[in-house]
Coordinates of C-alpha atoms in Angstrom, one line a residue:
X37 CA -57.9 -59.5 41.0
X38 CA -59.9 -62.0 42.8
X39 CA -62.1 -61.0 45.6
X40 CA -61.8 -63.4 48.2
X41 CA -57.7 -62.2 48.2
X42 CA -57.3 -59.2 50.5
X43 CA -54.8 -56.3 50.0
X44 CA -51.7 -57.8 50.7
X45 CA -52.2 -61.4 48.6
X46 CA -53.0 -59.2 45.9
X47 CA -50.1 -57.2 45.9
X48 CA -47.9 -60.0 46.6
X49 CA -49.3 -61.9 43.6
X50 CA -48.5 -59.3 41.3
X51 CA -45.2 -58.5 42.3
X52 CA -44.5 -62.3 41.6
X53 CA -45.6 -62.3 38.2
X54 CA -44.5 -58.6 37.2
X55 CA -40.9 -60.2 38.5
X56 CA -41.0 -63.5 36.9
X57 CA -42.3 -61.7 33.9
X58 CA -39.6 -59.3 33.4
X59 CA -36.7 -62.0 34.7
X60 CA -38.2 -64.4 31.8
X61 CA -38.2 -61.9 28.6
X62 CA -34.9 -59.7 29.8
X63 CA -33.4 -63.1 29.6
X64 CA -34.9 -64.3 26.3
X65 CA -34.1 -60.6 24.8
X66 CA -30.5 -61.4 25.8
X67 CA -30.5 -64.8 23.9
X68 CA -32.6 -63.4 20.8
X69 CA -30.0 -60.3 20.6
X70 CA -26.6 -63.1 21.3
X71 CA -28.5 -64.8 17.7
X72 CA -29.1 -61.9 15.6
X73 CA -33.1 -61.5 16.1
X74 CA -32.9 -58.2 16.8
X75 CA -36.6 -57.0 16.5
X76 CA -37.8 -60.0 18.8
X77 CA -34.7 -58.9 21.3
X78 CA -36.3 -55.2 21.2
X79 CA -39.7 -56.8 21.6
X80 CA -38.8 -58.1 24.4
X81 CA -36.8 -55.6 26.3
X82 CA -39.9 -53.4 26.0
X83 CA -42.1 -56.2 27.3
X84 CA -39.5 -56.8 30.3
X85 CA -39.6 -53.2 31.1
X86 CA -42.9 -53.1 31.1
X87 CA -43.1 -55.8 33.5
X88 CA -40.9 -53.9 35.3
X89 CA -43.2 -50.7 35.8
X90 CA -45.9 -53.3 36.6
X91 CA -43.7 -54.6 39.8
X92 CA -43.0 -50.1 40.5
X93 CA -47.3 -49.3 40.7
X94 CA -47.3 -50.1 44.7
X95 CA -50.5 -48.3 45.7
X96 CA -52.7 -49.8 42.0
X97 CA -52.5 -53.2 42.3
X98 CA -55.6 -53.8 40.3
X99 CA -53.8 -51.2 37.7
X100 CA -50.2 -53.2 37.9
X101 CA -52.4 -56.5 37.6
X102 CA -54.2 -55.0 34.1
X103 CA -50.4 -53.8 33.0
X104 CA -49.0 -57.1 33.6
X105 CA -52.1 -59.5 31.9
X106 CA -52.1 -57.0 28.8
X107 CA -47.9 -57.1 28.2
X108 CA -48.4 -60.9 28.2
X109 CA -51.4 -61.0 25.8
X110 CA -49.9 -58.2 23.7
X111 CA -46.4 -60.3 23.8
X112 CA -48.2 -63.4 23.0
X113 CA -49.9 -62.6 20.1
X114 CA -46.6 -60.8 18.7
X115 CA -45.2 -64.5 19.2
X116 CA -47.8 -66.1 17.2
X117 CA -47.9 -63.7 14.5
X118 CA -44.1 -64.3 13.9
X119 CA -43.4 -67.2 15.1
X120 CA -40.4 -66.2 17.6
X121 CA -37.9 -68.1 17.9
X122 CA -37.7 -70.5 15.1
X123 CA -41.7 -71.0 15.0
X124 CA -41.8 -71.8 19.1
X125 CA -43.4 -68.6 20.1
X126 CA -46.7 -70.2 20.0
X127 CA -45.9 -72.8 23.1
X128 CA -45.6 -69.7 25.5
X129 CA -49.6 -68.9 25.4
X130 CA -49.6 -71.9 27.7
X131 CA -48.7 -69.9 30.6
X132 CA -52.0 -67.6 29.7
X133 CA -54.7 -69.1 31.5
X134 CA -53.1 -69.8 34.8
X135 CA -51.7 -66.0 35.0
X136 CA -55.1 -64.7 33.9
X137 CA -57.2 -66.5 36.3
X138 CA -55.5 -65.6 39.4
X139 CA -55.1 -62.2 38.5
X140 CA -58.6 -61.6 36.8
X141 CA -60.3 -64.4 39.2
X142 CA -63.3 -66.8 37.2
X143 CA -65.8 -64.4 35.7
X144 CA -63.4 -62.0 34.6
X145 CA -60.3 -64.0 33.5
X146 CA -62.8 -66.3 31.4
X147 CA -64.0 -63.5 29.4
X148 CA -60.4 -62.0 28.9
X149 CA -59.0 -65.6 28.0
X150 CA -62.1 -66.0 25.2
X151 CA -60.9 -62.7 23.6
X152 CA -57.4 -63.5 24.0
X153 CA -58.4 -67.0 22.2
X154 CA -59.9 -65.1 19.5
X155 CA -56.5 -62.5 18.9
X156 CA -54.8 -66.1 19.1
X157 CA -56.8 -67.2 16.0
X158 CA -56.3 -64.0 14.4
X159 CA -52.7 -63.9 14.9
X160 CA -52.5 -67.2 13.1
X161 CA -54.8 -66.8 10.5
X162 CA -52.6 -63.0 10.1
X163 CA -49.2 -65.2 9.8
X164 CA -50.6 -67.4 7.0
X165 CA -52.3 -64.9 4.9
X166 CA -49.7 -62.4 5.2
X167 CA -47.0 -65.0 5.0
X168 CA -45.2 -63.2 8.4
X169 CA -44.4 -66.7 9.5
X170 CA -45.3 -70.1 7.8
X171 CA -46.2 -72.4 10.9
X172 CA -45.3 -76.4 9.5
X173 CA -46.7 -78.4 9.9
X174 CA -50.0 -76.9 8.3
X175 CA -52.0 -78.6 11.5
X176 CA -49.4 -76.8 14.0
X177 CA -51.6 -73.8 14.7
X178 CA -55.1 -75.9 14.9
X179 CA -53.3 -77.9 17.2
X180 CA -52.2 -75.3 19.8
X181 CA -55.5 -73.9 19.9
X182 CA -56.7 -77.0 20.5
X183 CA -54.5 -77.6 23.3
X184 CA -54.5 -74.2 24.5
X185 CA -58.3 -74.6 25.1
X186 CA -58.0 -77.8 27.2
X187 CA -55.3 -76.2 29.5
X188 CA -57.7 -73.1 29.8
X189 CA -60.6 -75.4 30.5
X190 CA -58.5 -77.0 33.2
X191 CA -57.3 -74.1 34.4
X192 CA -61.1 -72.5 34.6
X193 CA -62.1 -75.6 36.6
X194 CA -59.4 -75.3 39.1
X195 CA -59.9 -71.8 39.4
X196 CA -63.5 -72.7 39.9
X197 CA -63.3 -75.1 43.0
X198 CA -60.8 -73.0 44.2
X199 CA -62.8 -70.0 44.7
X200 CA -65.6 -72.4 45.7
X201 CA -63.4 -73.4 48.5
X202 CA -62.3 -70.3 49.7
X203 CA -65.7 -68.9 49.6
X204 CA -66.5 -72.2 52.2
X205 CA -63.2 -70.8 53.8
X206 CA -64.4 -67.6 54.2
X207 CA -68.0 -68.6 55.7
X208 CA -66.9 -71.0 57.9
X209 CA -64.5 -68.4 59.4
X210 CA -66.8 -65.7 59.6
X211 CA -69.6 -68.0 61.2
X212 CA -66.7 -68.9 63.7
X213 CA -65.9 -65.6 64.0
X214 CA -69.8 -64.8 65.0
X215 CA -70.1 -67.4 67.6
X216 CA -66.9 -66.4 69.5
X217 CA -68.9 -63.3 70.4
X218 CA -72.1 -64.9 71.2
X219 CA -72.9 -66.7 74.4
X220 CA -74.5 -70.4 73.3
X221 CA -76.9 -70.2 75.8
X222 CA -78.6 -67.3 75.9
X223 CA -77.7 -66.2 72.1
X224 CA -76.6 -62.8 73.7
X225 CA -73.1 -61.1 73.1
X226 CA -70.8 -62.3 75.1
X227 CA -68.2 -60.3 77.6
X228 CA -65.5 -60.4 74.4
X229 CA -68.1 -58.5 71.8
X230 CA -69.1 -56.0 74.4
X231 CA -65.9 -55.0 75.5
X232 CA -65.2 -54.1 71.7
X233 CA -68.3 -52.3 71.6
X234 CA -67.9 -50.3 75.1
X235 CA -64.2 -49.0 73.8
X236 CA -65.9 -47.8 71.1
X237 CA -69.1 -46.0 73.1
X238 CA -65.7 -45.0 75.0
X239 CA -63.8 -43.8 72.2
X240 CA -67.1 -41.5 71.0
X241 CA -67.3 -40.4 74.6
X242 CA -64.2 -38.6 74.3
X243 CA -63.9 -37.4 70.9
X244 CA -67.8 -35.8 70.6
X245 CA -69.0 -35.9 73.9
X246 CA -71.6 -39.1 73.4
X247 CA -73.1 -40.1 76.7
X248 CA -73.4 -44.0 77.2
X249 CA -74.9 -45.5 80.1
X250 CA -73.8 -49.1 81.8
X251 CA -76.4 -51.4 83.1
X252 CA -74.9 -53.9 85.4
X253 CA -77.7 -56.9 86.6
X254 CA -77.4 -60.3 88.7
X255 CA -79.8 -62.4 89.0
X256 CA -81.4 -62.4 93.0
X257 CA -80.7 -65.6 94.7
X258 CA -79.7 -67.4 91.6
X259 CA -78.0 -70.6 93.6
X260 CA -81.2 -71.0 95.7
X261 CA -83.2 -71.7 92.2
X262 CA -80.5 -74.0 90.8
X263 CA -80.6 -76.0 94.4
X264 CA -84.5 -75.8 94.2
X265 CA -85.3 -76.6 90.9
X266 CA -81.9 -77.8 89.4
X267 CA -79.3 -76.4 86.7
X268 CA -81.4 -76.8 84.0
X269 CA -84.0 -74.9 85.3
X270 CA -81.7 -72.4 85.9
X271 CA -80.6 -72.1 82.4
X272 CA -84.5 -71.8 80.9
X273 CA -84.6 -68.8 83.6
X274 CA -81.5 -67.1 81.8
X275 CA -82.7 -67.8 78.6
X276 CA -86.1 -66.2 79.5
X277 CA -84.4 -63.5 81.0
X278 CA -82.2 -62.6 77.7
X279 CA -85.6 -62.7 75.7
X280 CA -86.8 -59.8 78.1
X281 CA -83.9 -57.5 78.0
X282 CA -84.6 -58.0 74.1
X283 CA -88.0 -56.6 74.3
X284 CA -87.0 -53.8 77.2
X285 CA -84.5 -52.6 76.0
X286 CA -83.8 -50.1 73.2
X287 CA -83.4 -51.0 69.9
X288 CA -79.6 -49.6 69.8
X289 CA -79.0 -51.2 73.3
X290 CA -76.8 -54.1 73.9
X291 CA -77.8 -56.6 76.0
X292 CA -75.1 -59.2 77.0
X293 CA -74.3 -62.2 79.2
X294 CA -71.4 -60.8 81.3
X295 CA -70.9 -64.5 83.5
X296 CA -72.5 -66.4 84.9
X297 CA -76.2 -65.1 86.2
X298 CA -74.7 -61.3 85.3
X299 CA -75.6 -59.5 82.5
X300 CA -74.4 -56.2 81.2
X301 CA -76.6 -53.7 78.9
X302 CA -74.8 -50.9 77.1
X303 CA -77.4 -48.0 76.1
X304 CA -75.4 -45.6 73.8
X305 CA -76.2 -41.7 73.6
X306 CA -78.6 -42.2 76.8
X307 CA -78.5 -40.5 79.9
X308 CA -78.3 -42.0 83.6
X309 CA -82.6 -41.3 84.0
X310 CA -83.1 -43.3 80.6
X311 CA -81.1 -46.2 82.2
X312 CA -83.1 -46.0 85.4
X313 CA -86.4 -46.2 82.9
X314 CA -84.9 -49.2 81.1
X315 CA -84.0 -50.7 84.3
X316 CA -87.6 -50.2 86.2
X317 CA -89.1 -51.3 82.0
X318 CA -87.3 -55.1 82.9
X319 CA -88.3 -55.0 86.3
X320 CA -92.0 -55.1 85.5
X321 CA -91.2 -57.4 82.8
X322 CA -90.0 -60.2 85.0
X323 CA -92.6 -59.5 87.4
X324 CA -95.3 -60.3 85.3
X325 CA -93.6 -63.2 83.8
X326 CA -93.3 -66.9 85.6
X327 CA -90.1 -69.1 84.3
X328 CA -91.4 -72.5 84.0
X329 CA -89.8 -76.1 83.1
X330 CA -92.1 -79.0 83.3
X331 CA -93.8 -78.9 86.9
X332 CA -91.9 -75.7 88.5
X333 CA -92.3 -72.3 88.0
X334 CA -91.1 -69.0 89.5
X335 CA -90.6 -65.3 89.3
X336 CA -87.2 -63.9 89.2
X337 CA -85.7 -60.5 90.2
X338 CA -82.6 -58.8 89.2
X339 CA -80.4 -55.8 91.2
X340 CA -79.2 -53.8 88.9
X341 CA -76.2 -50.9 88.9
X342 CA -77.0 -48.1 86.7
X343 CA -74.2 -45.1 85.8
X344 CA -73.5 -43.0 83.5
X345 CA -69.9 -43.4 81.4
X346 CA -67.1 -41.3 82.8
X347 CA -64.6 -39.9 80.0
X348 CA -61.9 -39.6 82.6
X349 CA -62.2 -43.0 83.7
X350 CA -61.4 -46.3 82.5
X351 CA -64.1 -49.0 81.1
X352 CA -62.8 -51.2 84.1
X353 CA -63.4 -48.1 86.9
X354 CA -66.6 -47.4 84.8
X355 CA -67.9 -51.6 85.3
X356 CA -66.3 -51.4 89.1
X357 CA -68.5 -48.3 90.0
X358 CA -72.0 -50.3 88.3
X359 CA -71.1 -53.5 90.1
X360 CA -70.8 -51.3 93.3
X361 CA -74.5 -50.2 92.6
X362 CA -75.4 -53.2 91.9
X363 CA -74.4 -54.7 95.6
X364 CA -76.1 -51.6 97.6
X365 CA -79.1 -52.8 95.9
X366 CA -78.8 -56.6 96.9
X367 CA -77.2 -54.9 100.1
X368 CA -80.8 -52.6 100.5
X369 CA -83.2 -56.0 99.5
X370 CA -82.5 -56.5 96.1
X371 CA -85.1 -56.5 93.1
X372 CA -84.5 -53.0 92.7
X373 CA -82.0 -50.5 91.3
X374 CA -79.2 -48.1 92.4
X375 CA -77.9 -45.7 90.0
X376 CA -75.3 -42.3 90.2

């Protein structure tokens, strides 16, 4: 089955063929028996049920798509070594290459068409010397392998861009995936990927006891700088400011742009005293840094609210209780940190 199809395409697509498989040869058994062909009617009954235990295998869809592809080649070739229905058997391989190649995908349906090619020639070259069925004109068989390798060709190409596509598809989606959780100017997760992540600290909080500790910072007189020195300005001192929570914080830390000039840091299986250490780590950091832009230049200081994550409450009373740290240390001068 191809992989770029996920569970449910899959198992869609071989319900549809495992149906239109056994509707197709129940129905051509019932004409072949209604003329007298009785071992092509039996044939075919057998195929149709076995197209019908395809469509039954819910959970093995790769099994049910192996079941199905196999029942057509085995059918096929059973066509071409007799013949079928007064010589047309041969005109159903058609159908081969499109079923293979979105069940097997490229790689894998190419090689399983090539070997199916090859019973194909055998099957002919079986009806002729063993006089089963004599094909006329003598040019008939050369002919449907001939054409049968131009459909397959076609077939092989379109399968080809397709997955080509979809792969594009695929990319595209996951890179837009990846920067709806990234804030564009700092290149830190945004609010949206940490809130996944903090249910999940949560989640581990409750079920084995994993300490996590919430770092709430703002930026200390953040308007004054964008009225002194102008928004742009401001945004080189957030961007410098993410590129120092990278290098303070741990390594299984997540450092994140919460809004605005407030940032949130997640530090899993820590303690409230290693938050206060990563806290007073970027405090030193920014003092011994200067944000510049052209001509201007200036330190900047953060308050930050540090507490450890409560398994009783929420993630919103857990956020609440850091950003009310985070005022008593404007409130007491800011450039510092209150924790509980």
């Amino acid at each position: 089955m191809y992989e770029y199809s996920n569970k449910s395409e899959r198992k869609l697509i071989v319900r549809f063929f495992s149906s239109i498989g056994f509707i197709a040869t129940f129905s051509m058994a019932s004409l072949a028996f209604i003329n007298s062909s009785y071992l092509l009617a039996c044939t075919l009954v057998v195929s149709s049920f076995v197209y019908l235990l395809a469509f039954s295998i819910s959970r093995g869809v790769e099994k049910s798509g192996t079941i199905i592809l196999y029942n057509l080649y085995a059918l096929m070739f059973y066509l071409v070594l007799t013949g079928g229905a007064q010589g047309t058997g041969p005109i159903w391989i058609f159908i081969v290459s499109p079923v293979t190649y979105s069940i097997r995908g490229l790689k894998r349906g190419t090689f399983d068409i090539i070997l199916f090619l090859l019973a194909i020639v055998l099957g002919f070259y079986c009806a002729d010397i063993f006089n089963i069925y004599d094909y006329s004109p003598e040019q008939f068989p050369i002919r449907i392998i001939i054409a049968f390798m131009i459909v397959a060709s076609l077939s092989g190409y379109y399968e080809c861009s397709r997955e080509k596509y979809s792969n594009k598809i695929i990319a595209l989606s996951q890179k837009n995936e990846f920067l709806a959780t990234i804030d564009p100017l700092t290149n830190l997760p945004n609010r949206r990927y940490t809130m996944n992540k903090l249910v999940a600290f949560k989640s581990e909080l409750k079920d084995n006891n994993t300490p996590f500790v919430i770092l709430l910072a703002d930026v200390d007189n953040f308007k004054k700088i964008n009225d002194q020195f102008g928004h742009d300005f401001g945004d080189e001192a957030l961007i410098q400011l993410a590129k120092t929570f990278d290098k303070s914080i741990p390594k299984n830390a997540i450092a994140s742009r919460w809004g605005g000039e407030e940032f949130l840091i997640v530090i899993p299986d820590a303690i409230v005293e290693q938050g206060e250490q990563v806290a007073e780590k970027i405090h030193n950091a920014l003092k011994a840094s200067v944000v510049s832009l052209f001509s201007d230049s200036t330190n900047i200081t953060l308050s930050i609210g540090v507490i450890s994550a409560s398994a009783e409450r929420s993630i919103d009373l857990d956020i609440k209780r850091a950003d009310e740290l985070l005022y008593k240390a404007k409130a007491q001068g800011k450039n510092r940190t209150c924790s509980s």
